Coordinates of C-alpha atoms in Angstrom, one line a residue:
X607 CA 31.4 139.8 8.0
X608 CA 31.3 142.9 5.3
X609 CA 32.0 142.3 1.8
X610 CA 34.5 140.7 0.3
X611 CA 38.1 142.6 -0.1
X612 CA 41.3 142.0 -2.8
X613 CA 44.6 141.2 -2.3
X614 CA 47.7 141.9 -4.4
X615 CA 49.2 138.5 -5.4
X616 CA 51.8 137.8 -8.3
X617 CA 50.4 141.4 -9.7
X618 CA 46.9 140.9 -9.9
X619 CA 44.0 141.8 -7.3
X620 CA 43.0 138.5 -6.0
X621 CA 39.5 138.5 -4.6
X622 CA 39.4 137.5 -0.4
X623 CA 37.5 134.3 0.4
X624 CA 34.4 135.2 2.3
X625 CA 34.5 134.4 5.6
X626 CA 34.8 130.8 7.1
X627 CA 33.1 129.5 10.4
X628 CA 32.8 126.0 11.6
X629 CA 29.0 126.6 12.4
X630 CA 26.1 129.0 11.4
X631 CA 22.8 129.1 13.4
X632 CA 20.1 131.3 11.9
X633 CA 17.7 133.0 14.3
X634 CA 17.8 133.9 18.1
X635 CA 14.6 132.4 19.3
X636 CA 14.8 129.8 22.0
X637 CA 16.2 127.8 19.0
X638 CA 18.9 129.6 18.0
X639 CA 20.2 130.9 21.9
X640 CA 20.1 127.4 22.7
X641 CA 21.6 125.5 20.1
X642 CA 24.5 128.7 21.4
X643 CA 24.6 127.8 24.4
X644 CA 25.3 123.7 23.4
X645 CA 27.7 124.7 21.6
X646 CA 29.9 126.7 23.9
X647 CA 29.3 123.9 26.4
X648 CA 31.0 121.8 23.7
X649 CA 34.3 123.7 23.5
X650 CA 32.9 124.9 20.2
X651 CA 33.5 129.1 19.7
X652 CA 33.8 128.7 15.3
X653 CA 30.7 130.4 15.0
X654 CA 27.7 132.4 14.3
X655 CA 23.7 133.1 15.1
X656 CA 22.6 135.2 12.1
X657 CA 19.4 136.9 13.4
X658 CA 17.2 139.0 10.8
X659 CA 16.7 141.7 13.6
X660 CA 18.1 143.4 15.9
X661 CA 17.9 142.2 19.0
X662 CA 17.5 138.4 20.1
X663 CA 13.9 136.9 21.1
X664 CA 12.4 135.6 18.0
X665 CA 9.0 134.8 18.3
X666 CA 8.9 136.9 21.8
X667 CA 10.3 139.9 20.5
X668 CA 8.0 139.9 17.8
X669 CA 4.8 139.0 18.8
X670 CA 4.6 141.9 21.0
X671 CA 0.9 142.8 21.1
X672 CA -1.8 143.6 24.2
X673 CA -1.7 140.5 26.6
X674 CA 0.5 138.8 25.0
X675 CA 1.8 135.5 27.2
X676 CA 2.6 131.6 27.0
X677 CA 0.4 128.9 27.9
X678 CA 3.2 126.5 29.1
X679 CA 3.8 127.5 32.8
X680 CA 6.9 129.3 33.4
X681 CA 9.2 126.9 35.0
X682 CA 8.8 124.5 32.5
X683 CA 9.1 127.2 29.6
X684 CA 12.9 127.9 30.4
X685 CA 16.5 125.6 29.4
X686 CA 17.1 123.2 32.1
X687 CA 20.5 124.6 32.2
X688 CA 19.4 128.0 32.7
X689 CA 17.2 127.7 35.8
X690 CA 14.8 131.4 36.7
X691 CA 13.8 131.6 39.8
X692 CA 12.2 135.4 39.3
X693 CA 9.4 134.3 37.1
X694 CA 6.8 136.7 38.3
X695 CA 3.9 134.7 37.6
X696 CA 3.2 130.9 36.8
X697 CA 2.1 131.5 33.4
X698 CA 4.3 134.5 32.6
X699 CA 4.0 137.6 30.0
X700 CA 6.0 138.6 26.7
X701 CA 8.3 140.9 28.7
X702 CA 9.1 138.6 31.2
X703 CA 10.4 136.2 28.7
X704 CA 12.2 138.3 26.2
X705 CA 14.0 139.5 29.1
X706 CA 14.7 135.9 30.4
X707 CA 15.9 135.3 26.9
X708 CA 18.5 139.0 27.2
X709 CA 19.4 137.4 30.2
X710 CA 20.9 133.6 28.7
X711 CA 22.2 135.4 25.8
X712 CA 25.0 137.4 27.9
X713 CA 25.0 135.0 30.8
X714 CA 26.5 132.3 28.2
X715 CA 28.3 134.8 26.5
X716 CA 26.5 134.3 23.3
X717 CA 26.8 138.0 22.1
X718 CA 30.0 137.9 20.3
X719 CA 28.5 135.2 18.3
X720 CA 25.3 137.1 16.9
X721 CA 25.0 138.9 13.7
X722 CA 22.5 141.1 14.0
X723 CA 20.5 142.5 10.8
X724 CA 22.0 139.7 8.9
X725 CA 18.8 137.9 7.3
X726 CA 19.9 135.1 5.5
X727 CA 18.6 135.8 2.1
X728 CA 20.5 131.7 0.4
X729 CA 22.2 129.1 1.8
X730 CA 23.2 126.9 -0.9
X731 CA 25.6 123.3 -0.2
X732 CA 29.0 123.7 -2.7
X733 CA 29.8 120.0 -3.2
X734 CA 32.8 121.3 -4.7
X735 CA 34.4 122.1 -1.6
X736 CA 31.8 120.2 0.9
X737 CA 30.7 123.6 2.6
X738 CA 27.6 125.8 2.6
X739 CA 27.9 129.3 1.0
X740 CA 25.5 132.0 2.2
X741 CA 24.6 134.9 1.5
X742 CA 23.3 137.8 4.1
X743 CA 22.0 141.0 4.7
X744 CA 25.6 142.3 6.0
X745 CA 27.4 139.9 3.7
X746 CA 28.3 136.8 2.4
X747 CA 30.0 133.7 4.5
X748 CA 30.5 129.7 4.7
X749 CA 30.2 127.6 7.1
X750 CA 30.5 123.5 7.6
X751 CA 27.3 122.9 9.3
X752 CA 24.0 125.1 8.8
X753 CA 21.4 124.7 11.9
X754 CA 18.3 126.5 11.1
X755 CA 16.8 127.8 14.1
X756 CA 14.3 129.7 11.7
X757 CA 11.2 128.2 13.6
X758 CA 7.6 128.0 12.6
X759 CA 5.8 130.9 13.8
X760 CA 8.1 133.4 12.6
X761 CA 6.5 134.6 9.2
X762 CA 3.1 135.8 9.6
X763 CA 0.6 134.8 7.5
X764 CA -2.0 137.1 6.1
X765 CA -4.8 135.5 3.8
X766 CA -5.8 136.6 0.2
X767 CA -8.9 139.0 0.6
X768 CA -10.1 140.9 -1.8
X769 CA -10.3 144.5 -1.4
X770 CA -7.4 144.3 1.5
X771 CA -5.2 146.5 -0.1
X772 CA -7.7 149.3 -0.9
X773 CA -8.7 149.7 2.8
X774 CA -8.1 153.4 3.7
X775 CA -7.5 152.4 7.7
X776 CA -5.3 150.7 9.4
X777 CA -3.9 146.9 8.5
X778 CA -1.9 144.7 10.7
X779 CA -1.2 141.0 12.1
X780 CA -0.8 140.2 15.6
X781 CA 2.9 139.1 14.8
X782 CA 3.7 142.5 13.7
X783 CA 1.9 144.8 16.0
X784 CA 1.6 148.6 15.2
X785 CA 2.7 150.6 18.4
X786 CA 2.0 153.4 16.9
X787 CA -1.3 153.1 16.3
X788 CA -3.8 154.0 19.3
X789 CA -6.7 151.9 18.8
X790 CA -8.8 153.8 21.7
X791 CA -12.2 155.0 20.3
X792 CA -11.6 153.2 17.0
X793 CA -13.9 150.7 15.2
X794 CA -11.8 147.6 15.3
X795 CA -12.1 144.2 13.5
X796 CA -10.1 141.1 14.7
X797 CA -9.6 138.6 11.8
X798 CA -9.2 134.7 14.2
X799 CA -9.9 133.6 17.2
X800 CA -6.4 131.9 18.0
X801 CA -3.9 131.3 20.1
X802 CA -3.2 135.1 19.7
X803 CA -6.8 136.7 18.9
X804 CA -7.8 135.4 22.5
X805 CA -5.4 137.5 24.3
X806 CA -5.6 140.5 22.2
X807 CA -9.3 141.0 22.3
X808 CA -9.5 141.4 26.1
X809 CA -6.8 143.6 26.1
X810 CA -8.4 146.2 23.8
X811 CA -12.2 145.6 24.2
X812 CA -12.3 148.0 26.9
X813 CA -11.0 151.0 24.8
X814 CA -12.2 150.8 21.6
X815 CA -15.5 152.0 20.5
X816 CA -16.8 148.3 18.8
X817 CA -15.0 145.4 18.8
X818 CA -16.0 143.0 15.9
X819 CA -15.0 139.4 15.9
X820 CA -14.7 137.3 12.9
X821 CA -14.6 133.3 13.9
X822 CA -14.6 130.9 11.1
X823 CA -14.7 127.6 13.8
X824 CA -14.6 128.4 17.9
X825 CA -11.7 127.0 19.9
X826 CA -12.0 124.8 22.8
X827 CA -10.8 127.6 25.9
X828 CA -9.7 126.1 29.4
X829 CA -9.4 128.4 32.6
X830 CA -6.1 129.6 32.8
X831 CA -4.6 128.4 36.5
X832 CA -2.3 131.9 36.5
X833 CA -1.4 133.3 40.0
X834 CA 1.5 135.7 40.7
X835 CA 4.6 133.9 42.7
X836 CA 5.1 135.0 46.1
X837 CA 8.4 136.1 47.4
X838 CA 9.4 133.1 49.6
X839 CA 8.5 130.7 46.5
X840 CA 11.2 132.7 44.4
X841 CA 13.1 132.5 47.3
X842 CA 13.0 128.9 48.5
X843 CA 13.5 128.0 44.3
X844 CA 16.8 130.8 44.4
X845 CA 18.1 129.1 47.5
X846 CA 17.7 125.6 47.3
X847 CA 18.1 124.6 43.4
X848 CA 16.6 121.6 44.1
X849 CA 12.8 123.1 44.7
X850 CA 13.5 124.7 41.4
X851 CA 14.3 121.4 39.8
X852 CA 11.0 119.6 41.6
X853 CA 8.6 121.8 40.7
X854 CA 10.0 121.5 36.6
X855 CA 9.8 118.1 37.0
X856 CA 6.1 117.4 38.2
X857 CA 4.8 120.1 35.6
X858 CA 6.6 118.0 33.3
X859 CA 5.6 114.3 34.7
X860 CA 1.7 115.8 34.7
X861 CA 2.1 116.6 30.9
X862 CA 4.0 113.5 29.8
X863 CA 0.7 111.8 31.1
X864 CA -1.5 113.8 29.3
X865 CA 0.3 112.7 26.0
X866 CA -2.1 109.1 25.8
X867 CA -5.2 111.1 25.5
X868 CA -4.1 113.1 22.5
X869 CA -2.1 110.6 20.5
X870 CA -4.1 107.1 21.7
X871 CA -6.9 107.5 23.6
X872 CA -8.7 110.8 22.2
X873 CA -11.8 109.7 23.9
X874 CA -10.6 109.9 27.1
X875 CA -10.7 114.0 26.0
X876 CA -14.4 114.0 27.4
X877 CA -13.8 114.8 30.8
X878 CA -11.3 118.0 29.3
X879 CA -14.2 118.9 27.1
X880 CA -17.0 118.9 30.2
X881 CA -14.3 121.4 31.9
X882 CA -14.0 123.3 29.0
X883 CA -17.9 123.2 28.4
X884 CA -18.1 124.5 32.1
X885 CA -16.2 127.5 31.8
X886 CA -18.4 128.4 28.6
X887 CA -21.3 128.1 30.6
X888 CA -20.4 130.4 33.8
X889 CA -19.1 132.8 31.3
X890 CA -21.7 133.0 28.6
X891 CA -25.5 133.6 29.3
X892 CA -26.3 134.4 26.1
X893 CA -27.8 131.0 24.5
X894 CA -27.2 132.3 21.2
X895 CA -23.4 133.6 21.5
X896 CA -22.6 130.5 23.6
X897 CA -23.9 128.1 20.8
X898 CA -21.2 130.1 18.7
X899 CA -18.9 129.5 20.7
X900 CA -19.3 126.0 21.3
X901 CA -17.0 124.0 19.0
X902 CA -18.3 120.6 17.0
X903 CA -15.2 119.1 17.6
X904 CA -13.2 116.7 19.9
X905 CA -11.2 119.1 21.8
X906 CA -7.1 118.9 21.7
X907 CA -7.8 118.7 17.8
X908 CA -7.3 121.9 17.4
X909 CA -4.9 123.7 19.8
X910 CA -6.1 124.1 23.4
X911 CA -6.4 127.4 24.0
X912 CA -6.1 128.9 27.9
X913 CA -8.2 132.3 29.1
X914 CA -10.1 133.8 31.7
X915 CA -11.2 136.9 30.2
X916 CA -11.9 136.0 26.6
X917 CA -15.6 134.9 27.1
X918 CA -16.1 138.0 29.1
X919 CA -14.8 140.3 26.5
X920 CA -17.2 138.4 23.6
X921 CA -19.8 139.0 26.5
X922 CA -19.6 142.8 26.2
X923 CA -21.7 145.1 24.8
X924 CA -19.2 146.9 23.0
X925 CA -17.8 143.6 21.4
X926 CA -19.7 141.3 18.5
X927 CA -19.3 137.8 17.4
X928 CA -19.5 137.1 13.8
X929 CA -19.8 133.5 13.1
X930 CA -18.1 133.6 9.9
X931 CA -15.0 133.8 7.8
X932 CA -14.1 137.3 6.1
X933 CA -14.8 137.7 2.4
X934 CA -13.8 140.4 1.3
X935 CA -13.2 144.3 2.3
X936 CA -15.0 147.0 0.6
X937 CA -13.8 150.2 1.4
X938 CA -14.1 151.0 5.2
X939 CA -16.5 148.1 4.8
X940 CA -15.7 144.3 5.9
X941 CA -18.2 141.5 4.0
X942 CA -17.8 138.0 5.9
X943 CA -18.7 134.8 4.4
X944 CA -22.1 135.2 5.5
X945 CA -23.2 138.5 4.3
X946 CA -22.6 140.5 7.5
X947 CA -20.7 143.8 7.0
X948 CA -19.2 146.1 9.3
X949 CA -17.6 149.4 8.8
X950 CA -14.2 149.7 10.9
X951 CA -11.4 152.0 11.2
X952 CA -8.4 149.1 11.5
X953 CA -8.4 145.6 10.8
X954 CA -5.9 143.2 12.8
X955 CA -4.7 140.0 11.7
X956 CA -5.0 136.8 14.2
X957 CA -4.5 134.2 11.8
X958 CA -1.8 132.5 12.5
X959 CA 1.7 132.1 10.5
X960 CA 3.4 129.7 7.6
X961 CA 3.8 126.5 10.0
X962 CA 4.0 123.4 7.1
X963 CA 5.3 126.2 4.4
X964 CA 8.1 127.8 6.3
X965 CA 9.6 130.5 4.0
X966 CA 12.9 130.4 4.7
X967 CA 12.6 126.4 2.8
X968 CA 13.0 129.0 -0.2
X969 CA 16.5 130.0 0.6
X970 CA 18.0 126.9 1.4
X971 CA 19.5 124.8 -1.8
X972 CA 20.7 121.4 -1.9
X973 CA 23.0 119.3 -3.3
X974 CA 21.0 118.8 -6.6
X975 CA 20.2 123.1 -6.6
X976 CA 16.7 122.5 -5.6
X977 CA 15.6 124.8 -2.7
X978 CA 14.0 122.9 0.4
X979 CA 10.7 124.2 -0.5
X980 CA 10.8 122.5 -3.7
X981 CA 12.6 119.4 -1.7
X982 CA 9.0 119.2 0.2
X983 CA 6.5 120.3 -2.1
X984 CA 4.4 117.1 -1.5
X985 CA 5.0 117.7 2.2
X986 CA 7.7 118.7 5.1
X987 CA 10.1 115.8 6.3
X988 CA 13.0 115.1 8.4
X989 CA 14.9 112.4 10.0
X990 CA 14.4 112.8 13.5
X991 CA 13.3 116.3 13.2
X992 CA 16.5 117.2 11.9
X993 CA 17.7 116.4 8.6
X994 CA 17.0 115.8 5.5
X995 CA 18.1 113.9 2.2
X996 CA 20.1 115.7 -0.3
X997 CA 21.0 118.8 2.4
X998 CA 24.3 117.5 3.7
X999 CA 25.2 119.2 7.0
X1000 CA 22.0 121.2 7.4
X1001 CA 20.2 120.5 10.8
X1002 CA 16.7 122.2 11.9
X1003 CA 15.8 123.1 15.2
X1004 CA 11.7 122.8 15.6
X1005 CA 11.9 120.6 12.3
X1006 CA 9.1 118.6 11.1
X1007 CA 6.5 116.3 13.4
X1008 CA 8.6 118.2 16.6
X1009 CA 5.8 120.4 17.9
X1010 CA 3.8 119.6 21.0
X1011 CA 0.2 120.2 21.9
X1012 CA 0.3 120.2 25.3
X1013 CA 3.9 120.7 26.8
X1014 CA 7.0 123.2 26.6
X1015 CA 8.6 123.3 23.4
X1016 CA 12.1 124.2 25.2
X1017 CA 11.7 120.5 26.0
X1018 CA 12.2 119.5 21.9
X1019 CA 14.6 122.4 21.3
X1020 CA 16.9 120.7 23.9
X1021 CA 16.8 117.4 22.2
X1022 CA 17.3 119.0 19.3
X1023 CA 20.9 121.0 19.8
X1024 CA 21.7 117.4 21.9
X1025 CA 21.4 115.9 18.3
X1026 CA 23.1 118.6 16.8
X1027 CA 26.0 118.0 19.1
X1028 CA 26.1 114.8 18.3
X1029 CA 26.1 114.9 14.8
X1030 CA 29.4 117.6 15.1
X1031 CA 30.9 114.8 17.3
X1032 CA 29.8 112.1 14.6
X1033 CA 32.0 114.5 11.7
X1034 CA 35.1 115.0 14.1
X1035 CA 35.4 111.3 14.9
X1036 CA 35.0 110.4 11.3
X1037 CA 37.7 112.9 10.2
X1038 CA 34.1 113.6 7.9
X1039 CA 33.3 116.7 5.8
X1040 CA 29.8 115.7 6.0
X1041 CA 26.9 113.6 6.3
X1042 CA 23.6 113.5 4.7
X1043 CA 21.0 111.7 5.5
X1044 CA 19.5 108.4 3.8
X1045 CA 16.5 108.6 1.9
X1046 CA 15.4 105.4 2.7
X1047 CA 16.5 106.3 6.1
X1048 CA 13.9 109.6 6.2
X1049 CA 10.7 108.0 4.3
X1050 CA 11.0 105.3 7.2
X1051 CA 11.0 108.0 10.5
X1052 CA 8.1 109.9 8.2
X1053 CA 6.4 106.6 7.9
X1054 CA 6.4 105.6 11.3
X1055 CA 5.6 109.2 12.3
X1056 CA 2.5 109.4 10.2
X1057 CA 1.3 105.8 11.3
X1058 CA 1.4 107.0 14.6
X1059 CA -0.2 109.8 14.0
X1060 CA -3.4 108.5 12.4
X1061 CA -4.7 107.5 15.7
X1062 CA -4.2 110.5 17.2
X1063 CA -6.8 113.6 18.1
X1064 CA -5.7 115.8 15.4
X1065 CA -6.4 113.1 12.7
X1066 CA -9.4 111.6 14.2
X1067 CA -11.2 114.8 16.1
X1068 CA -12.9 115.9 13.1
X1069 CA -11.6 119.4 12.6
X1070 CA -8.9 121.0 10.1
X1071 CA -6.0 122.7 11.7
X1072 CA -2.9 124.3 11.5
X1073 CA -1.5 121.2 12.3
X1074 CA -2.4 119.9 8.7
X1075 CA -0.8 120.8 5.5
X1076 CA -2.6 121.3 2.4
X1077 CA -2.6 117.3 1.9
X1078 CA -4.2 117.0 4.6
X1079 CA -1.1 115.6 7.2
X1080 CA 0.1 116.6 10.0
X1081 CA 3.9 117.0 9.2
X1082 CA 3.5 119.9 12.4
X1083 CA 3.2 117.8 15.8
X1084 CA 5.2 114.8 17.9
X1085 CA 3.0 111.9 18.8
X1086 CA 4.6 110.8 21.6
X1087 CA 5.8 111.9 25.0
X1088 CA 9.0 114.2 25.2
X1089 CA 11.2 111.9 26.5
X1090 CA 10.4 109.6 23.8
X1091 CA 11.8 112.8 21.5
X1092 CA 14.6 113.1 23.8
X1093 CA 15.5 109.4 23.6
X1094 CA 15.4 109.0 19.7
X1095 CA 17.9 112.0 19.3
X1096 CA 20.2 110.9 21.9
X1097 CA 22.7 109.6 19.0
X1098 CA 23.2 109.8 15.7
X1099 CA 23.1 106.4 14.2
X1100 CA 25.2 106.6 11.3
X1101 CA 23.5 103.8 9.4
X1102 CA 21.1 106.9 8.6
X1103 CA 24.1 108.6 6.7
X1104 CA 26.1 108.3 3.5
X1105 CA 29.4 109.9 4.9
X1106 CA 31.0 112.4 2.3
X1107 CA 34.3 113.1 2.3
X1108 CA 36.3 116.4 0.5
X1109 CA 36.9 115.6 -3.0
X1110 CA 40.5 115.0 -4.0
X1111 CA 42.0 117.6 -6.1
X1112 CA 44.5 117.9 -8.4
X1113 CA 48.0 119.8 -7.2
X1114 CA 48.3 123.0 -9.1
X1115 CA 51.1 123.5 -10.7
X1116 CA 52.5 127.3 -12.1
X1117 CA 54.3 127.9 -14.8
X1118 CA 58.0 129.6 -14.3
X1119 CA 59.4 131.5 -17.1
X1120 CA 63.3 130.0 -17.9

């Protein structure tokens, strides 16, 4: 890529057009590798996967702190096309699947394609000559077709406390964990009891000298159903494919069951809850922690969280539940909401990261100039996921309303570069430069989206989540099954579109001297 470099033409330097490619994907998560992969498979080689880093993962290579593992079982947490028959355990660990995702990225050849240390810092859509320019970290380029594979939980998000900056120890968010900081003997704070905070706090509880927990609202935990996989399984799924295949498909047929609970029947949550309230009960003896930890919600409205060593840690004498949001840091000192304070010698960060704000809306401009962000300042929303009014040619993997609550998100990333696909088979048949989606086309997915989704648990299980932005919708989650997602991004209808074609222009002409 590099800068750009002059030419001597007719006597003068003339200045090198930046570099052209057919396609640029930004970001090597499970996003980015696989809209790669769908495109090789294509015939398609035109072009890159910018990637901020330097090394692929995404999400998996950053969140790289103490315990840190998915709660989708391994075999259904992988590309269909890209089969694993090593996973070492059912639910497996960070390592286990950055290294699956090493493994697709030079088994499909994808590493010509990456530009590492190339954060994309604009992307902006030149109507003039019906291409995206962008500018880089290593450079500036264009491309026909933009597919952001940016994905939600890649900028961390850190809340406004006073006093933050002026802390004298250690400050840092489970997204960006600090290796080099040995926590053993320390006072420690953790700030969330997420997704991440759950699996962070047994890991260190035994070394530290006090663990102190700040929990604005308890999450509903399940037992986790991990075991490690025995030789002859890995065997028997490396020998005969099909075992492989079966065993995806029932973890996938029991989850596409469990969708009705969460998105029409939220009652029928109860009998989860008295699970839920079960494994509280054999872990917790204390009546007073266990009442903290017992949410006032319908669970599945917040994210369902999966641990068998979380209550234990809280259990610890060593470790302390604080039943409140923090306020505000004084010195070595933490104040939460509810007057408690704690001294502590680091403070780490489990809260989460900018899901319904994603910052890299910022960087991308449209066809009127006005960044995305600006595009959905009254809330995110995208045709099928995908694409959106006014941003000719720019697709999103993991776009709005295309997260899941209880299955594998490689599921919606797959029906996502099939879409993709499409859409660059939609622009070859048309002899089209591009296609941009209908307005009227988008407010009607959103609307029958959001109608859906008033029915479901998040809306109705009286809690506020992640899930919701600051308008209170959930522009975040899919309610429906994943083959419903899968079946509505099968093809691009092209009624959706206005089909845009490359200006004419004028012939130039040059003046010759007589």
């Amino acid at each position: 890529m590099g800068s750009a470099v002059s030419r001597e033409r007719g006597g003068e330097a003339q200045p090198e057009q930046p570099e052209h490619v057919r396609v640029a994907v930004i970001g090597t998560g499970f996003g980015g590798l696989g809209m790669g992969v769908q495109l090789r498979r294509e015939g398609i080689t035109d072009f890159v996967i910018l990637e901020r880093a330097d090394a692929v993962g995404g999400t998996w290579r950053d969140n790289s702190y103490p315990g840190c593992c998915c709660d989708v079982p391994s075999h259904l947490y992988s590309f269909s096309f890209a089969p694993n028959a090593e996973w070492p355990r059912t639910f497996s660990g960070q390592p286990h699947i950055r290294s699956y995702l090493e493994q697709v990225t030079d088994t499909f050849r994808l590493r010509p394609h990456i530009r590492f240390n190339s954060e994309v810092r604009s992307a902006r859509w030149d109507a003039e000559a019906a291409h995206w320019s962008l500018t880089t970290a290593q450079g500036d380029l264009t491309a026909d077709v933009v597919i952001s594979a940016a994905g939600p939980l890649s900028d961390p998000q850190i809340p406004d406390i006073p006093g933050l900056d002026d802390f004298p120890g250690r400050v840092f968010h489970s997204g960006r964990w600090d290796h080099d900081y040995d926590l053993k003997g320390k006072r420690v704070a953790v700030v969330g009891t997420g997704a991440s905070a759950i699996q962070i706090i047994p890991s260190i509880q035994p070394e530290v000298k006090r663990l102190t927990v700040l929990q604005r609202t308890p999450p509903w935990v399940m037992p986790r159903m991990d075991r490690g996989i025995n030789a002859v399984e890995r065997w028997l799924h490396g020998r005969i494919p099909a075992t492989h295949k079966a065993r995806r498909g029932l973890l996938w047929l029991i989850r596409e069951f469990q969708v009705g609970a969460f998105v029409k029947r939220p009652q029928m949550m109860k009998a989860a809850e008295q699970l839920a309230k079960s494994h509280l009960h054999k872990a917790i003896k204390d009546p007073e922690l266990r009442a903290k930890l017992t949410p006032d919600y319908t669970i599945g409205c917040k994210r369902i969280l999966l641990s068998n060593d979380y209550y234990p840690a809280l259990a610890q004498p060593n470790t302390e539940l604080v039943s409140s949001a923090l306020k505000e840091v004084r010195g070595s000192t933490i104040v939460a909401a509810d007057g408690i304070e704690r001294e502590v010698d680091a403070i780490i960060f489990g809260t989460g990261f900018h899901v319904t704000d994603m910052p890299i809306g910022d960087r991308i401009h449209g066809a009127d100039g006005r960044s995305l962000a600006e595009h959905w300042k009254d809330g995110m929303a995208a045709l099928r996921g995908s694409t959106i009014d006014g941003f000719p040619n720019l697709l999103l993997i993991i776009g709005p309303n295309t997260g899941l609550g209880n299955s594998s998100m490689i599921l919606m990333i797959e029906s996502g570069a099939n879409y993709a696909i499409d859409y660059l088979r939609a622009l070859d048949r048309l002899g089209a430069a591009a296609l941009d989606a209908r307005p009227q086309a988008v407010q009607a997915w959103n609307d029958e989206v959001q109608r859906r989704m008033q029915r479901t648990v998040w809306k109705t299980g009286g809690c506020h989540s992640w899930y919701l932005d600051a308008n209170g919708r959930n522009t975040t989650l899919w309610p429906g099954t994943t083959g419903e997602f899968r079946r509505a991004t099968r093809r691009v209808d092209l009624n959706e579109y206005d089909v845009l074609r490359v200006p004419a222009r004028a012939p130039q002409t040059e003046e010759v001297a007589a």
